XYZ file of N, CA and C in Angstrom:
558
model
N 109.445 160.240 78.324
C 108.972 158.980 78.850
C 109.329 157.847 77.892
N 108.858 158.081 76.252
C 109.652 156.955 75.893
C 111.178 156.905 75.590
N 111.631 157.543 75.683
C 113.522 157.825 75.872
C 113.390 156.525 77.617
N 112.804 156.734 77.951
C 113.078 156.246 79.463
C 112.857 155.082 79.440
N 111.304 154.398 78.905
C 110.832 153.089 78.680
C 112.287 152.629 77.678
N 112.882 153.192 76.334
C 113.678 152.841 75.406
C 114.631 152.122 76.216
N 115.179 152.904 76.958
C 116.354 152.058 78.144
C 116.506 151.041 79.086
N 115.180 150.823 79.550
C 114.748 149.761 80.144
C 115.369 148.376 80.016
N 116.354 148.099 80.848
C 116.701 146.314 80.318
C 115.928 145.481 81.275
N 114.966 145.463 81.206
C 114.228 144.500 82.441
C 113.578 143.272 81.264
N 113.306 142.087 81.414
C 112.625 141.508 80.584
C 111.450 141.560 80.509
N 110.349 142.356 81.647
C 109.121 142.764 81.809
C 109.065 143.813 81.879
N 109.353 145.054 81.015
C 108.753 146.282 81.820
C 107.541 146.893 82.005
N 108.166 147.571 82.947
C 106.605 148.287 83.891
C 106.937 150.006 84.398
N 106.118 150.649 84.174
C 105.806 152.014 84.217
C 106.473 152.763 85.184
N 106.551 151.846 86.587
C 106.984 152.517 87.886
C 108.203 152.204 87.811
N 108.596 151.241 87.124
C 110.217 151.118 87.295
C 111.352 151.955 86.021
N 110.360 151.777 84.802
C 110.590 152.552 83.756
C 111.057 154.039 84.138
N 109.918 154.704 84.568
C 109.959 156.048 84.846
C 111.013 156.159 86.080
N 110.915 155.635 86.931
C 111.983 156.130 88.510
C 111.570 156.597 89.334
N 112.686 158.111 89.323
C 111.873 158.793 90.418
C 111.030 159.328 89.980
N 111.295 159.981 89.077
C 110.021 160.698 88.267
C 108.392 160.502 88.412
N 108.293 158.688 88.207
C 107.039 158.333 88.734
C 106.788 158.590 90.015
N 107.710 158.215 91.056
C 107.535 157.942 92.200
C 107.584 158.966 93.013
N 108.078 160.260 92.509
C 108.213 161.881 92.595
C 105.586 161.893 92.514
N 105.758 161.971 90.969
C 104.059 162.453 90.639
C 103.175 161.514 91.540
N 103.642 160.164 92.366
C 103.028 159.272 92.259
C 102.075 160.332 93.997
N 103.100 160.439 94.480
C 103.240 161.167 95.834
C 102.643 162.426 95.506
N 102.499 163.236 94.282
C 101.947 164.739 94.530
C 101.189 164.539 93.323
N 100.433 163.646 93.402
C 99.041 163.219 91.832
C 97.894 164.170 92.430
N 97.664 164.408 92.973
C 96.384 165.123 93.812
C 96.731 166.845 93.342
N 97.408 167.063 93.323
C 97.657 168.654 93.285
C 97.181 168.958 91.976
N 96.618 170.250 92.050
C 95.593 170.766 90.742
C 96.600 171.120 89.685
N 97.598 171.824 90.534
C 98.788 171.759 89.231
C 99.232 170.953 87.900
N 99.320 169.708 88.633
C 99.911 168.556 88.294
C 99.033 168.034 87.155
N 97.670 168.086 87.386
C 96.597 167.571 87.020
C 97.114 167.354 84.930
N 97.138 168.540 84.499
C 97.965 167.935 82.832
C 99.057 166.865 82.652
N 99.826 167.052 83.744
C 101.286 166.094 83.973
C 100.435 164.477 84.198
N 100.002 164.507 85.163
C 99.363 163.094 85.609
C 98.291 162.876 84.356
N 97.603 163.209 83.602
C 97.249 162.791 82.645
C 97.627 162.094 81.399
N 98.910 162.804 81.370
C 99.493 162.498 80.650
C 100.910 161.576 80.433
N 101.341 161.173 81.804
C 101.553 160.137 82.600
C 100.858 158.983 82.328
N 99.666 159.113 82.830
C 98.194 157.844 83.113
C 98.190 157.502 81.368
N 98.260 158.538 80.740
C 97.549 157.986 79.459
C 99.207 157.055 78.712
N 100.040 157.439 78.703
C 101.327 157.248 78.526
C 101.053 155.388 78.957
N 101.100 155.808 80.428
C 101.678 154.104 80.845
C 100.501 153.024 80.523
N 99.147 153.809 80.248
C 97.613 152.474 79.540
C 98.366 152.706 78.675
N 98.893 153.150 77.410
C 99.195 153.090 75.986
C 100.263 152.163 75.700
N 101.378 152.567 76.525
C 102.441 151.699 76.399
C 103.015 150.166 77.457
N 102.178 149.931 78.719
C 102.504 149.230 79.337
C 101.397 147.899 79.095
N 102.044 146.558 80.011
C 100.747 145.588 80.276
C 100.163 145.707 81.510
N 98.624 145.804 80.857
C 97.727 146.584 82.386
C 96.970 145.275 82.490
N 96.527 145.629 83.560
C 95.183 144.883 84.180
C 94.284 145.751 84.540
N 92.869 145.202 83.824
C 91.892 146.340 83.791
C 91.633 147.026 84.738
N 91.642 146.368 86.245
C 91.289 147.138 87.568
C 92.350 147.641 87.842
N 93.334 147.887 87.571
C 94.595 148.427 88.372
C 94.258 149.681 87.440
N 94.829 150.577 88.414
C 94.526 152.201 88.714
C 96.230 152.832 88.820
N 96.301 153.644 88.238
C 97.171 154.342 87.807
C 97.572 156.000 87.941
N 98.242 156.254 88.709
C 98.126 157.876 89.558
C 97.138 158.149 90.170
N 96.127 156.902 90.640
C 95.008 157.260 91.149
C 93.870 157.135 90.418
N 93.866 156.828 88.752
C 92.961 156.747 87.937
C 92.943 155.117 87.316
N 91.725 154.925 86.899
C 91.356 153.896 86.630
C 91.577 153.500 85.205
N 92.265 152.366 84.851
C 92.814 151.973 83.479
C 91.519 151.816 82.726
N 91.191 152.521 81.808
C 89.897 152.185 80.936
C 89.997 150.721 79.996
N 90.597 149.906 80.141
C 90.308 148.596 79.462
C 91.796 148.090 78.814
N 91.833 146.755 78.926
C 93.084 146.220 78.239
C 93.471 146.656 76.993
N 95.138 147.457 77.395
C 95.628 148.237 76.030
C 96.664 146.987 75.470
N 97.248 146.689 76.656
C 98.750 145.597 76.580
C 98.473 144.283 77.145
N 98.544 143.205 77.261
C 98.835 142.463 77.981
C 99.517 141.108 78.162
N 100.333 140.657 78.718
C 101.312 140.013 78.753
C 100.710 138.322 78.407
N 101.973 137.616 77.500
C 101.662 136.747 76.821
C 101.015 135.367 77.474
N 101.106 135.604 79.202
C 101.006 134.809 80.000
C 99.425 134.687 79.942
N 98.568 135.984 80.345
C 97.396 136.454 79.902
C 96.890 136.050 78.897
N 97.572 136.264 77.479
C 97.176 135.720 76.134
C 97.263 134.078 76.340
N 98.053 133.526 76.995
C 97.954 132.172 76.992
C 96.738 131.838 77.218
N 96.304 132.592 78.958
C 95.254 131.340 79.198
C 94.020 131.866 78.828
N 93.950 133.207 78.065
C 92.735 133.481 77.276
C 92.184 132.717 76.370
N 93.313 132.412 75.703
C 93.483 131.378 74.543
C 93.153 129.924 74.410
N 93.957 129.509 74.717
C 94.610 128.112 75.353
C 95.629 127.553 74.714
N 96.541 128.610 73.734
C 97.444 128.436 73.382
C 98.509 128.709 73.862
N 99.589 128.267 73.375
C 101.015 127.756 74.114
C 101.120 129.421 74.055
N 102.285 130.004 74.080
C 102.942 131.315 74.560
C 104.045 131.196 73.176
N 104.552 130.260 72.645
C 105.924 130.049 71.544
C 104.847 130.198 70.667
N 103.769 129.573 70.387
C 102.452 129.437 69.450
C 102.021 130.754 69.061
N 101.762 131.530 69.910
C 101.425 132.923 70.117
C 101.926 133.731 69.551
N 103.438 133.476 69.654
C 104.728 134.331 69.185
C 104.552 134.387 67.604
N 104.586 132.908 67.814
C 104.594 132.598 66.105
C 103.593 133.642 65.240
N 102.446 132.835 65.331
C 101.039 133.571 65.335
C 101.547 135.179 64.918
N 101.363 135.724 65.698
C 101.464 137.179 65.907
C 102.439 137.706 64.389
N 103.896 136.862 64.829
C 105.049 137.614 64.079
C 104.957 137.145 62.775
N 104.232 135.982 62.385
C 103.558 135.749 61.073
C 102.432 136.979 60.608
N 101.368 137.228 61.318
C 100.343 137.988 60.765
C 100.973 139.655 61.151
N 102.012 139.928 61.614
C 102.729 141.063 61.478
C 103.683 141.045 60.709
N 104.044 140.351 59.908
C 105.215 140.064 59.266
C 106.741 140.526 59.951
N 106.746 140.220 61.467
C 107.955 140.179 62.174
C 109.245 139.795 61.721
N 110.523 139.667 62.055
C 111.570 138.983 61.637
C 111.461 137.892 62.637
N 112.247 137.243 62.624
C 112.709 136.041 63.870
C 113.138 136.530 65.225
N 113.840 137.517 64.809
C 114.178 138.206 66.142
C 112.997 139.408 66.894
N 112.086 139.910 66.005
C 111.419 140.420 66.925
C 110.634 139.859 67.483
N 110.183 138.572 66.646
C 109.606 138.110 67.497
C 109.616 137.012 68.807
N 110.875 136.435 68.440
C 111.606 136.423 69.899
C 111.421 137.278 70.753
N 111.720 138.471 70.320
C 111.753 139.557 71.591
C 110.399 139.798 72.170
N 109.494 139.646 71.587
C 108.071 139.961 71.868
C 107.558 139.346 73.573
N 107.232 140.757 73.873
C 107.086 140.329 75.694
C 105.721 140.397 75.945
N 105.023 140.921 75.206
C 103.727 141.556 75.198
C 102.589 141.481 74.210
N 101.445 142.208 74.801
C 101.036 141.546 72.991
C 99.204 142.575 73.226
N 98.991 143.002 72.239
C 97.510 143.695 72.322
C 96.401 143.008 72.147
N 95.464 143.126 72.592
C 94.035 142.322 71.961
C 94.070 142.318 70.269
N 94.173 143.944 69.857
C 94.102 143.489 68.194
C 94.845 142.898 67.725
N 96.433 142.338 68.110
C 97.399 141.596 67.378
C 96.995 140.430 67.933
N 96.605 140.260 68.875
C 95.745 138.711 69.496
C 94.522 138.519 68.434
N 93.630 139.310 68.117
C 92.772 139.142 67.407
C 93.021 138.183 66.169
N 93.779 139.255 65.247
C 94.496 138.839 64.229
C 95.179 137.845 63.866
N 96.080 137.057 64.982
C 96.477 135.545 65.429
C 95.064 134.947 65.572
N 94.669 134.923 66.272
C 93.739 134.029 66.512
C 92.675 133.697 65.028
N 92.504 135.077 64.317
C 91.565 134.622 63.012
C 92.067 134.316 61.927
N 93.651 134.272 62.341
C 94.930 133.677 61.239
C 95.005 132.098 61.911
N 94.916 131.435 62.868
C 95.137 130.265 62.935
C 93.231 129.393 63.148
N 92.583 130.071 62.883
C 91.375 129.508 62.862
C 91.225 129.185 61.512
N 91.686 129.458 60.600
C 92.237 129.435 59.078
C 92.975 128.588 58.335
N 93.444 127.668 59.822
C 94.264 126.824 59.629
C 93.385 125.183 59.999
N 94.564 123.989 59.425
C 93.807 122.926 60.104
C 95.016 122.346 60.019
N 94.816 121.251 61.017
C 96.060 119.984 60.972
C 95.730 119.233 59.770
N 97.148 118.350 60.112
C 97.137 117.592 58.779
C 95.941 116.215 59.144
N 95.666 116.058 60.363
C 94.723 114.523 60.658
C 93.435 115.179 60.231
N 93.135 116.662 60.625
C 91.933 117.048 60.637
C 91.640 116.897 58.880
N 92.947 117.789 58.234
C 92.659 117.757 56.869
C 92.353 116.422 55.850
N 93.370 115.465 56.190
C 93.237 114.248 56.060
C 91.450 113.729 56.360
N 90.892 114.011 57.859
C 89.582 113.308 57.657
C 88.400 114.249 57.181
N 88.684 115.254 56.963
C 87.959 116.006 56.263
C 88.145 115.810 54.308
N 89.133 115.165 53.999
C 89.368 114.906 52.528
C 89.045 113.089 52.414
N 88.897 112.360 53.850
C 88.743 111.194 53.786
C 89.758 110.375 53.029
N 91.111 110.831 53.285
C 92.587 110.084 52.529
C 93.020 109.998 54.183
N 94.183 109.351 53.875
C 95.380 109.279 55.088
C 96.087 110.479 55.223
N 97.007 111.026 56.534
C 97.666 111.898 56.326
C 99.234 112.224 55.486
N 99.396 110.886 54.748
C 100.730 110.902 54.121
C 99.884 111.498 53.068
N 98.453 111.133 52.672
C 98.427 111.579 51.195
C 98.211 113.114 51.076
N 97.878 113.857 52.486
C 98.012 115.149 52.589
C 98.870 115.669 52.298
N 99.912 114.682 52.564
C 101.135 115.337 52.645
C 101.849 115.796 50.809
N 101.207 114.452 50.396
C 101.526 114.673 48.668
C 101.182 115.813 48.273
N 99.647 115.638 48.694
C 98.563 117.272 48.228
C 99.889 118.644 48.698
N 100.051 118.513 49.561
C 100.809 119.591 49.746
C 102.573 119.668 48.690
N 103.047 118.905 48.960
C 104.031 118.407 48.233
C 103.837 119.075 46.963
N 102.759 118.636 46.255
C 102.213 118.560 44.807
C 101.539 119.937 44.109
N 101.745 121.014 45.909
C 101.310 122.330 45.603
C 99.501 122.418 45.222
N 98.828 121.143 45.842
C 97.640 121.163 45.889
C 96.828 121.928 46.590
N 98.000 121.771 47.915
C 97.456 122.317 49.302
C 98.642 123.404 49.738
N 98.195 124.619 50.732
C 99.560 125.001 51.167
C 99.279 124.845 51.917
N 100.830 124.826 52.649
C 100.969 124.516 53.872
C 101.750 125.712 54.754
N 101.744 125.216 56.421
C 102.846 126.732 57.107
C 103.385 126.057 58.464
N 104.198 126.108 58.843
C 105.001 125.680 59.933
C 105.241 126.660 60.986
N 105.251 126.436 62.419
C 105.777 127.587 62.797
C 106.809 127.155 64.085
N 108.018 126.726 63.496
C 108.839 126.441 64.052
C 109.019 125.030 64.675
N 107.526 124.183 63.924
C 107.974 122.666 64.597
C 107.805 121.787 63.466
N 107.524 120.734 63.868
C 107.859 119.643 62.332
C 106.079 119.835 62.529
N 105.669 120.105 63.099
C 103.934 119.927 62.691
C 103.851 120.881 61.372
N 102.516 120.653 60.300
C 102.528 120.970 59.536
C 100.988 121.684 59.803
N 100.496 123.240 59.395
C 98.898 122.979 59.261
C 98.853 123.558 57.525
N 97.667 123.219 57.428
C 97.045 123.532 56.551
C 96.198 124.808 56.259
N 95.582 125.512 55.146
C 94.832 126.597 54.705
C 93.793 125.978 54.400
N 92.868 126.444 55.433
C 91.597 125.971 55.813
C 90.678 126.220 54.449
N 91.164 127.443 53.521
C 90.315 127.811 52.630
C 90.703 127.118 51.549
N 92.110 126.229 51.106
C 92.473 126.050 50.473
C 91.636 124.188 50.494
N 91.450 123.589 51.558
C 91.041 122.092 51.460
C 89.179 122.620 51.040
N 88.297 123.941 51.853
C 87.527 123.950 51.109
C 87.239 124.090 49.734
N 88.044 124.722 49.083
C 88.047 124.756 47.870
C 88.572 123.428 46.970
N 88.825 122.474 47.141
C 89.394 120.976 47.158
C 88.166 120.094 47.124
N 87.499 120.563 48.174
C 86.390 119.543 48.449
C 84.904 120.331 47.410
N 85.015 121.445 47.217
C 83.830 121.780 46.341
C 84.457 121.747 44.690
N 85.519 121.595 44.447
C 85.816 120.960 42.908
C 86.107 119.572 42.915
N 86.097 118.937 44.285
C 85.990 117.513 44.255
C 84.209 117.084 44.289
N 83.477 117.954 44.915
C 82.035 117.841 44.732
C 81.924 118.212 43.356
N 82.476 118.683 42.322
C 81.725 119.167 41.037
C 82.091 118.113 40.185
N 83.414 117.970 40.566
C 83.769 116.622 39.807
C 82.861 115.165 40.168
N 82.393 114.908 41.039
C 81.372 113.679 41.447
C 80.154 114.265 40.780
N 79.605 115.373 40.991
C 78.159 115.431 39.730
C 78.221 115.574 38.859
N 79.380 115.576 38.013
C 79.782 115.201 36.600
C 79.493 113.762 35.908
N 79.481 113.181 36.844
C 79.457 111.278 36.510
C 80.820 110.804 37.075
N 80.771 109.282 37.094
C 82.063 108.710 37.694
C 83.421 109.192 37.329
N 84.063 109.203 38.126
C 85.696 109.542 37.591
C 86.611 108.471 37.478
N 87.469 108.511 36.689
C 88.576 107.259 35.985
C 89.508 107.322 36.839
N 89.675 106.915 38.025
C 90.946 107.225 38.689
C 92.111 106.025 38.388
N 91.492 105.107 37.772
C 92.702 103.922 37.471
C 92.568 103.425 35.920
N 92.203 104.203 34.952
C 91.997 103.904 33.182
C 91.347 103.144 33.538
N 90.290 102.865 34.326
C 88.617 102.325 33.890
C 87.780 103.050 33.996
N 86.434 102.837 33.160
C 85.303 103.686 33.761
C 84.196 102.902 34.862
C-alpha cells in the first residue's frame, strides 16, 4: 500500500484512487468474514496515511478522529493563510524549501506546533507599542541583535515574543534603579 500511495502523481491524494482496483476489488467484498484482517488493515492504513474527515467511514468503518487533514481545513481552523501555514510547519519541522512547498497536508500535532510557534511571535507595530518606541526603532533593536527576528518568505518581519519580554523586565529593573542618563544628563 505504501509502494502504491509512493506513486501517486495526483496533487491530492486519496486512498480510493491510490489503491485502484485493489480498493475497489475489498471495497465490494468488506463484509466477508474472511476479509475481515485485510479490511482492517486497509481502514487503519488509509486513517494513518490519508486526509480524513471525521464522519467519513471507510470499508464501512468509521474514521476514529482527524489523523490528516488538508491545508484548506487548517486554514479555516486557523484563520491563517495556507503559504503561512506552510511556512509555520516547515520552520518548526525544520523542512527544506522544497518540502515544504510540497506539503499537501498537514496533522493536528504539526498544526499544534505551528500554531504555539507563531503565538511566540509578535509584529513589529505590536512590538513597537508594547516597547512604546516607533517601529523603525524596532527595527534597530533587531538590527543591533537586541531583538530576534524571523521572516517567512515576506518582507514582514515578526518578532520573539520571549525575547521583547525579557527587554521590558530589564527595562523595568533598570527604572527601579533610579533615573537613567540616556543623553549625558542626569
Amino acid at each position: 500500500m505504501e509502494e502504491l500511495k509512493s506513486r501517486s502523481r495526483s496533487r491530492r491524494p486519496y486512498y480510493s484512487t491510490d489503491l485502484g482496483a485493489f480498493y475497489h476489488w475489498l471495497r465490494a467484498a468488506h463484509e466477508r468474514p474472511e476479509l475481515q484482517g485485510l479490511v482492517a488493515c486497509v481502514h487503519a492504513f488509509a486513517v494513518r496515511s490519508y486526509t480524513m474527515k471525521p464522519d467519513r467511514r471507510v470499508l464501512g468503518r468509521p474514521v476514529p478522529g482527524v489523523q490528516r487533514m488538508s491545508f484548506d481545513t487548517a486554514r479555516r481552523q486557523t484563520g491563517l493563510g495556507v503559504a503561512l501555514l506552510k511556512r509555520l510547519i516547515g520552520h518548526v519541522d525544520a523542512l527544506s524549501d522544497a518540502e515544504t512547498e510540497a506539503l499537501t497536508e498537514t496533522t493536528p500535532e504539526q498544526l499544534d506546533r505551528a500554531l504555539e510557534f507563531w503565538g511566540g511571535l509578535r509584529s513589529l507595530k505590536s512590538t513597537a507599542a508594547a516597547l512604546n518606541v516607533l517601529p523603525t526603532q524596532v527595527k534597530g533593536l533587531i538590527d543591533k541583535g537586541v531583538l530576534r527576528s524571523i521572516r517567512f518568505g515576506t518582507a514582514l518581519r515578526y518578532v520573539y515574543a520571549k525575547d521583547v519580554d525579557l527587554l521590558l523586565v530589564e527595562v523595568a529593573a533598570l527604572l527601579g534603579s533610579g533615573p537613567i542618563d540616556l543623553v549625558g544628563r542626569s
